[in-house]
Short mmCIF file of C-alpha atoms in Angstrom, two decimals:
data_model
loop_
_atom_site.label_atom_id
_atom_site.label_comp_id
_atom_site.label_asym_id
_atom_site.label_seq_id
_atom_site.Cartn_x
_atom_site.Cartn_y
_atom_site.Cartn_z
CA MET A 1 169.66 79.27 88.94
CA ILE A 2 167.06 78.90 91.66
CA GLY A 3 165.10 81.77 90.18
CA GLY A 4 165.23 80.13 86.76
CA HIS A 5 163.82 76.88 88.12
CA PHE A 6 161.10 78.78 89.94
CA VAL A 7 159.97 80.58 86.77
CA SER A 8 160.15 77.44 84.60
CA ASN A 9 158.19 75.38 87.14
CA ALA A 10 155.53 78.07 87.48
CA LEU A 11 155.24 78.35 83.68
CA ALA A 12 155.00 74.57 83.34
CA ILE A 13 152.14 74.43 85.85
CA ALA A 14 150.49 77.39 84.14
CA TYR A 15 150.71 75.60 80.78
CA LYS A 16 149.19 72.46 82.31
CA GLU A 17 146.28 74.45 83.82
CA ALA A 18 145.72 76.35 80.58
CA THR A 19 145.56 73.08 78.68
CA ALA A 20 143.01 71.71 81.13
CA LEU A 21 140.89 74.87 80.92
CA ARG A 22 141.01 74.79 77.15
CA HIS A 23 139.29 71.42 77.18
CA ASP A 24 136.77 72.40 79.88
CA ARG A 25 133.88 73.39 77.63
CA ALA A 26 131.52 74.16 80.49
CA PHE A 27 133.97 76.65 82.00
CA LEU A 28 134.64 78.34 78.65
CA ALA A 29 130.90 78.53 77.92
CA ALA A 30 130.29 80.17 81.31
CA VAL A 31 133.08 82.71 80.80
CA ILE A 32 131.74 83.67 77.37
CA SER A 33 128.03 83.63 78.14
CA GLN A 34 128.11 85.46 81.48
CA PRO A 35 128.98 88.91 80.07
CA ILE A 36 126.48 88.33 77.26
CA MET A 37 123.76 87.55 79.80
CA ILE A 38 124.56 90.63 81.88
CA MET A 39 124.61 92.83 78.78
CA LEU A 40 121.20 91.54 77.64
CA LEU A 41 119.67 91.92 81.10
CA PHE A 42 120.79 95.50 81.53
CA GLY A 43 120.18 96.37 77.88
CA PHE A 44 116.68 94.95 77.44
CA ALA A 45 115.21 94.12 80.85
CA LEU A 46 115.89 97.37 82.69
CA SER A 47 114.13 100.55 81.71
CA ASN A 48 112.91 103.66 83.51
CA GLU A 49 109.94 103.98 81.19
CA PRO A 50 106.73 102.30 82.38
CA ALA A 51 105.00 99.91 80.01
CA ASN A 52 101.72 97.98 80.22
CA VAL A 53 100.77 99.64 83.50
CA PRO A 54 97.62 98.15 85.07
CA TRP A 55 95.12 100.76 86.26
CA ALA A 56 91.56 100.97 87.54
CA VAL A 57 88.86 103.55 86.82
CA LEU A 58 85.80 104.72 88.71
CA ASP A 59 83.89 106.89 86.22
CA GLN A 60 81.11 108.52 88.21
CA SER A 61 80.43 111.00 85.40
CA ARG A 62 79.82 108.52 82.56
CA THR A 63 79.80 111.29 79.97
CA ALA A 64 81.51 111.83 76.66
CA GLU A 65 84.04 114.13 78.33
CA SER A 66 85.04 111.58 80.96
CA ARG A 67 85.38 108.83 78.35
CA ARG A 68 87.59 111.08 76.20
CA PHE A 69 89.78 111.86 79.19
CA LEU A 70 90.24 108.15 79.99
CA GLU A 71 90.95 107.41 76.34
CA ALA A 72 93.56 110.16 76.31
CA VAL A 73 95.29 108.48 79.26
CA ARG A 74 95.24 105.07 77.59
CA THR A 75 96.53 106.32 74.26
CA THR A 76 99.75 107.56 75.87
CA GLY A 77 100.97 104.01 75.25
CA TYR A 78 101.96 103.33 78.84
CA PHE A 79 98.73 101.76 80.11
CA LEU A 80 96.82 98.54 79.68
CA PRO A 81 93.03 98.74 79.12
CA ALA A 82 91.47 100.14 82.27
CA MET A 83 89.74 97.91 84.82
CA ALA A 84 86.35 99.52 85.52
CA VAL A 85 85.13 99.34 89.11
CA ASP A 86 81.81 100.38 90.60
CA SER A 87 83.00 101.63 93.98
CA TYR A 88 85.86 103.43 95.68
CA GLU A 89 86.50 100.42 97.91
CA ALA A 90 86.84 98.07 94.92
CA GLY A 91 89.51 100.30 93.38
CA GLU A 92 91.46 100.50 96.64
CA ALA A 93 91.28 96.71 96.92
CA LEU A 94 92.92 96.37 93.49
CA LEU A 95 95.73 98.66 94.65
CA LYS A 96 96.18 96.71 97.86
CA ARG A 97 96.45 93.39 96.01
CA GLY A 98 98.92 94.86 93.55
CA ARG A 99 96.64 94.33 90.55
CA ALA A 100 96.64 98.07 89.76
CA VAL A 101 99.30 100.76 89.98
CA ALA A 102 96.91 103.69 89.57
CA PHE A 103 93.25 104.25 90.45
CA VAL A 104 91.57 107.14 88.61
CA ILE A 105 88.35 108.60 90.03
CA ILE A 106 86.32 110.95 87.84
CA PRO A 107 83.65 112.82 89.85
CA ALA A 108 80.00 112.92 88.85
CA ASP A 109 80.10 116.65 88.05
CA PHE A 110 83.10 116.37 85.72
CA ARG A 111 81.12 117.48 82.62
CA ARG A 112 79.58 120.47 84.40
CA ASP A 113 82.93 121.60 85.77
CA MET A 114 84.48 121.32 82.32
CA ALA A 115 81.96 123.92 81.15
CA ARG A 116 81.98 126.24 84.19
CA GLU A 117 85.22 125.92 86.10
CA ARG A 118 88.35 123.86 86.45
CA PRO A 119 87.35 120.18 86.87
CA GLN A 120 89.23 117.85 89.18
CA VAL A 121 90.30 114.24 88.77
CA GLN A 122 91.56 112.19 91.70
CA VAL A 123 94.34 109.63 91.23
CA LEU A 124 95.41 107.12 93.89
CA LEU A 125 98.83 105.60 93.24
CA ASP A 126 100.55 102.55 94.66
CA GLY A 127 103.62 104.08 96.30
CA THR A 128 105.17 100.69 97.04
CA ASP A 129 107.41 101.27 94.03
CA PRO A 130 108.31 104.99 94.21
CA LEU A 131 109.79 105.20 90.70
CA THR A 132 106.79 103.70 88.94
CA ALA A 133 104.27 105.64 91.04
CA ALA A 134 105.94 108.98 90.39
CA ARG A 135 106.22 108.41 86.65
CA VAL A 136 102.69 107.07 86.23
CA GLY A 137 101.29 109.98 88.23
CA GLY A 138 103.29 112.38 86.08
CA TYR A 139 101.91 110.90 82.86
CA ILE A 140 98.31 111.21 84.03
CA SER A 141 98.97 114.79 85.17
CA GLN A 142 100.37 115.63 81.74
CA VAL A 143 97.21 114.30 80.11
CA GLY A 144 95.13 116.45 82.45
CA ALA A 145 97.21 119.56 81.70
CA SER A 146 96.68 119.20 77.95
CA PHE A 147 93.10 117.90 77.93
CA ARG A 148 90.52 120.26 76.44
CA GLY A 149 87.74 117.92 75.35
CA ASP A 150 85.80 118.83 72.22
CA ARG A 151 84.00 121.92 73.47
CA GLU A 152 83.90 125.10 71.45
CA PRO A 153 85.19 127.32 72.82
CA PRO A 154 87.52 125.09 74.86
CA PRO A 155 87.33 125.31 78.67
CA LYS A 156 89.34 128.05 80.31
CA GLN A 157 91.13 125.63 82.64
CA PRO A 158 92.20 122.02 81.97
CA PRO A 159 91.36 119.30 84.52
CA LEU A 160 93.33 119.42 87.74
CA VAL A 161 94.72 115.98 88.59
CA ARG A 162 95.08 115.51 92.34
CA GLY A 163 97.34 112.57 93.14
CA ARG A 164 97.76 110.72 96.42
CA PHE A 165 100.26 107.94 97.14
CA LEU A 166 99.20 104.94 99.18
CA PHE A 167 101.35 102.48 101.23
CA ASN A 168 104.52 104.59 100.84
CA PRO A 169 103.26 108.20 100.86
CA THR A 170 106.74 109.75 101.15
CA LEU A 171 108.04 107.63 98.22
CA LYS A 172 111.14 106.49 100.08
CA ASP A 173 113.37 104.34 97.89
CA SER A 174 114.76 102.65 101.00
CA THR A 175 111.32 101.23 101.80
CA PHE A 176 111.11 99.69 98.32
CA PHE A 177 114.48 97.95 98.67
CA LEU A 178 114.28 97.00 102.34
CA SER A 179 110.87 95.37 101.99
CA ALA A 180 112.43 92.79 99.63
CA LEU A 181 115.74 92.47 101.49
CA ALA A 182 114.84 89.15 103.09
CA GLY A 183 114.02 87.67 99.68
CA MET A 184 117.40 88.59 98.24
CA LEU A 185 119.26 87.33 101.31
CA LEU A 186 117.42 84.01 101.28
CA THR A 187 117.88 83.53 97.54
CA ASN A 188 121.62 84.03 97.83
CA LEU A 189 121.79 81.74 100.87
CA CYS A 190 119.66 78.95 99.42
CA LEU A 191 121.53 78.77 96.13
CA SER A 192 124.94 79.12 97.74
CA VAL A 193 124.52 76.28 100.23
CA THR A 194 122.88 73.74 97.91
CA THR A 195 124.58 74.15 94.52
CA LEU A 196 127.62 72.26 95.83
CA GLY A 197 125.61 69.62 97.70
CA ILE A 198 125.14 66.67 95.33
CA VAL A 199 128.20 67.36 93.20
CA GLY A 200 130.29 67.65 96.35
CA GLU A 201 128.99 64.30 97.58
CA ARG A 202 129.93 62.74 94.26
CA GLU A 203 133.40 64.19 94.31
CA SER A 204 134.01 62.94 97.85
CA GLY A 205 132.49 59.52 97.12
CA THR A 206 129.81 59.68 99.82
CA TYR A 207 126.84 60.01 97.47
CA GLU A 208 127.06 56.36 96.40
CA HIS A 209 127.10 55.37 100.06
CA MET A 210 123.81 57.25 100.62
CA LEU A 211 122.25 55.52 97.62
CA SER A 212 123.13 52.15 99.17
CA THR A 213 120.86 52.95 102.13
CA PRO A 214 117.10 52.13 101.99
CA THR A 215 116.12 55.67 100.97
CA THR A 216 114.84 57.18 97.74
CA SER A 217 116.51 60.06 95.92
CA LEU A 218 113.71 62.45 96.91
CA GLU A 219 114.00 61.43 100.55
CA ILE A 220 117.71 62.23 100.38
CA VAL A 221 117.00 65.61 98.83
CA LEU A 222 114.32 66.58 101.35
CA GLY A 223 116.52 65.44 104.21
CA LYS A 224 119.26 67.75 102.96
CA LEU A 225 116.87 70.69 102.55
CA LEU A 226 115.08 70.72 105.91
CA PRO A 227 118.00 71.90 108.09
CA HIS A 228 118.57 74.81 105.72
CA VAL A 229 114.89 75.79 106.01
CA VAL A 230 115.41 76.39 109.75
CA ILE A 231 118.43 78.58 108.98
CA CYS A 232 116.40 80.53 106.41
CA TYR A 233 113.71 81.28 108.98
CA ALA A 234 116.37 82.57 111.34
CA VAL A 235 117.73 84.84 108.60
CA LEU A 236 114.20 86.07 107.78
CA THR A 237 113.51 86.90 111.42
CA PHE A 238 116.79 88.74 111.82
CA ALA A 239 116.38 90.72 108.56
CA THR A 240 112.80 91.71 109.42
CA LEU A 241 113.61 92.79 112.96
CA ALA A 242 116.79 94.61 111.90
CA THR A 243 115.11 96.65 109.14
CA GLY A 244 112.30 97.51 111.55
CA ALA A 245 114.57 98.52 114.42
CA VAL A 246 117.09 100.47 112.34
CA PHE A 247 114.98 101.93 109.52
CA GLY A 248 111.44 101.72 110.89
CA VAL A 249 110.23 99.40 108.10
CA TRP A 250 107.99 97.01 110.05
CA PRO A 251 105.48 94.59 108.50
CA ARG A 252 102.08 96.25 108.42
CA GLY A 253 100.32 92.99 107.66
CA SER A 254 100.16 89.47 109.04
CA TRP A 255 103.35 87.96 110.46
CA LEU A 256 101.70 84.55 110.03
CA ALA A 257 101.30 85.20 106.30
CA LEU A 258 104.96 86.28 106.10
CA TYR A 259 106.22 83.09 107.75
CA LEU A 260 103.80 80.86 105.87
CA VAL A 261 104.78 82.02 102.37
CA THR A 262 108.46 81.71 103.30
CA LEU A 263 108.23 77.90 103.52
CA PRO A 264 107.46 77.13 99.84
CA PHE A 265 109.84 79.89 98.77
CA THR A 266 112.80 78.46 100.68
CA LEU A 267 112.00 74.93 99.53
CA ALA A 268 111.72 76.05 95.90
CA SER A 269 114.94 78.07 96.08
CA LEU A 270 116.84 75.28 97.81
CA SER A 271 115.59 72.76 95.26
CA ILE A 272 116.86 74.96 92.43
CA GLY A 273 120.30 74.77 94.02
CA VAL A 274 120.03 70.99 94.26
CA PHE A 275 118.98 70.77 90.61
CA VAL A 276 121.99 72.90 89.62
CA SER A 277 124.16 70.49 91.59
CA THR A 278 122.75 67.55 89.63
CA LEU A 279 123.55 69.29 86.34
CA ALA A 280 127.17 70.16 87.20
CA ALA A 281 130.01 67.71 86.62
CA ASN A 282 132.20 69.32 89.28
CA SER A 283 132.14 72.03 91.95
CA ALA A 284 133.51 74.74 89.64
CA GLN A 285 130.67 74.21 87.17
CA ALA A 286 128.12 74.29 90.01
CA VAL A 287 129.40 77.68 91.17
CA PHE A 288 129.26 79.13 87.66
CA ILE A 289 125.75 77.82 87.01
CA GLY A 290 124.61 79.15 90.39
CA VAL A 291 125.73 82.65 89.40
CA PHE A 292 123.58 82.37 86.29
CA VAL A 293 120.55 81.79 88.50
CA ILE A 294 121.24 84.33 91.25
CA LEU A 295 121.84 87.36 89.01
CA PRO A 296 118.69 86.94 86.86
CA SER A 297 116.69 86.31 90.04
CA PHE A 298 117.69 89.69 91.45
CA VAL A 299 117.13 91.55 88.17
CA LEU A 300 114.03 89.87 86.72
CA SER A 301 112.13 89.24 89.96
CA GLY A 302 111.38 92.89 90.64
CA SER A 303 113.38 93.02 93.88
CA LEU A 304 115.86 95.61 92.67
CA PHE A 305 113.86 97.06 89.78
CA PRO A 306 110.08 97.07 89.24
CA TYR A 307 109.08 94.28 86.91
CA GLN A 308 106.14 96.36 85.66
CA LEU A 309 108.65 98.47 83.72
CA MET A 310 110.16 95.49 81.91
CA PRO A 311 109.20 94.78 78.30
CA LEU A 312 106.89 91.91 77.40
CA GLY A 313 108.74 88.64 77.00
CA VAL A 314 111.41 89.59 79.51
CA ARG A 315 108.85 90.20 82.25
CA GLU A 316 107.29 86.77 81.77
CA VAL A 317 110.64 85.02 82.37
CA GLY A 318 110.52 86.25 85.95
CA TYR A 319 107.37 84.21 86.59
CA LEU A 320 109.59 81.10 86.68
CA LEU A 321 111.71 82.52 89.51
CA PRO A 322 110.63 81.92 93.13
CA LEU A 323 111.94 85.35 94.12
CA ARG A 324 109.36 87.05 91.84
CA TRP A 325 106.46 85.63 93.82
CA TYR A 326 108.16 85.98 97.18
CA GLN A 327 109.00 89.66 96.75
CA ILE A 328 105.38 90.28 95.72
CA SER A 329 104.29 88.63 98.97
CA LEU A 330 106.87 90.52 101.02
CA ARG A 331 105.77 93.90 99.70
CA ARG A 332 102.10 93.07 100.14
CA VAL A 333 102.61 92.08 103.78
CA ILE A 334 105.23 94.68 104.75
CA GLU A 335 103.99 97.72 102.85
CA ARG A 336 100.33 97.07 102.03
CA GLY A 337 99.29 95.34 105.26
CA ALA A 338 98.21 92.13 103.53
CA GLY A 339 96.85 89.02 105.21
CA LEU A 340 96.68 85.34 104.33
CA SER A 341 94.09 85.75 101.59
CA ASP A 342 96.15 88.42 99.83
CA ILE A 343 99.16 86.12 99.34
CA ALA A 344 97.19 83.05 98.27
CA GLY A 345 98.17 83.46 94.61
CA PRO A 346 101.94 83.79 95.19
CA PHE A 347 101.81 80.98 97.77
CA LEU A 348 100.21 78.63 95.24
CA MET A 349 102.74 79.55 92.54
CA LEU A 350 105.65 78.89 94.91
CA CYS A 351 104.20 75.48 95.76
CA LEU A 352 103.91 74.68 92.04
CA LEU A 353 107.49 75.77 91.43
CA PHE A 354 108.69 73.58 94.28
CA GLY A 355 106.75 70.60 92.92
CA GLY A 356 108.15 71.17 89.45
CA MET A 357 111.72 71.32 90.77
CA LEU A 358 111.21 68.04 92.66
CA LEU A 359 110.14 66.37 89.42
CA LEU A 360 113.24 67.69 87.64
CA ILE A 361 115.50 66.55 90.49
CA ARG A 362 113.95 63.09 90.47
CA TRP A 363 114.53 62.92 86.72
CA ARG A 364 118.21 63.84 87.08
CA LEU A 365 119.14 61.78 90.14
CA LYS A 366 119.83 58.06 89.95
CA PRO A 367 117.36 56.44 92.34
CA ARG A 368 119.66 53.61 93.42
CA LEU A 369 122.98 51.98 92.71
CA ALA A 370 123.04 49.77 89.60
#
């Protein structure tokens, strides 16, 4: 008898919860759309085949043979139009700033060597992303192995492509992942601690009390964000020191640049969590929406997978994510030895994203009690 009551009571409560969930459209939409989102991300966004690879060229030969070789590289379909430079230092600077993945140097005697002996072509590759560097270097080597020019008879030996990897010469995958570890940790922390902020205040009834005080909605938001910024800096310091002490991955660039770019990133990421909290009607919805932001941030930002390999359209979505610009800054400082000037672009974009999120939050929050 007792067992029968236990089962019937449990089933009654289960029926009540199922009825409530059936009418919770936000929950049902999240359950249905989450697997669709994951399927699309892994089906379209992730690929091991490079596309639209930026590269620089120093053509010291300036002959028909050198132009045909460069055209043969471009027509593989993997490369954007080459950025011509007039010096070795200019090409290395493009690699250091992340504007080029490969730097091809054709020597002045390329045409003569095509006729007499095996010519050589030097390729410098950005080893920050080992997968992309290895594949791009392989494609250029394949072009060199099959290149014969238009000479009759063809040269006895094709060009020899000599590649060299910069910034991560051993192509360690761990360096690629660990250099962006702080960005992933901070993204998860920022979104986790703020998505429940405003909606939690509403559910507990304390949000209306804050609105009754002589403060604006933006002042309330900034006041809630600042303590978390201090925590984020502590996490950044710990992650940087731990990866350096355990794995030997120390920042090669400016620590000041690293700490400076972290401020707009944490503020932008925290404000995204606050905006999610203003959209959600309850805590459960806030958690579900937060997952929809965290997962695309990891995938589309380039932290786990190089964004250069993503197709057009998908790659551009990542520009709206703070983690995209922060991981670029992290890898420039940690792996490329960048300074303040090298992270100016990402720093500005993070400030713009933070400003845009504040405008959205101000639009969603009620400024005062009616």
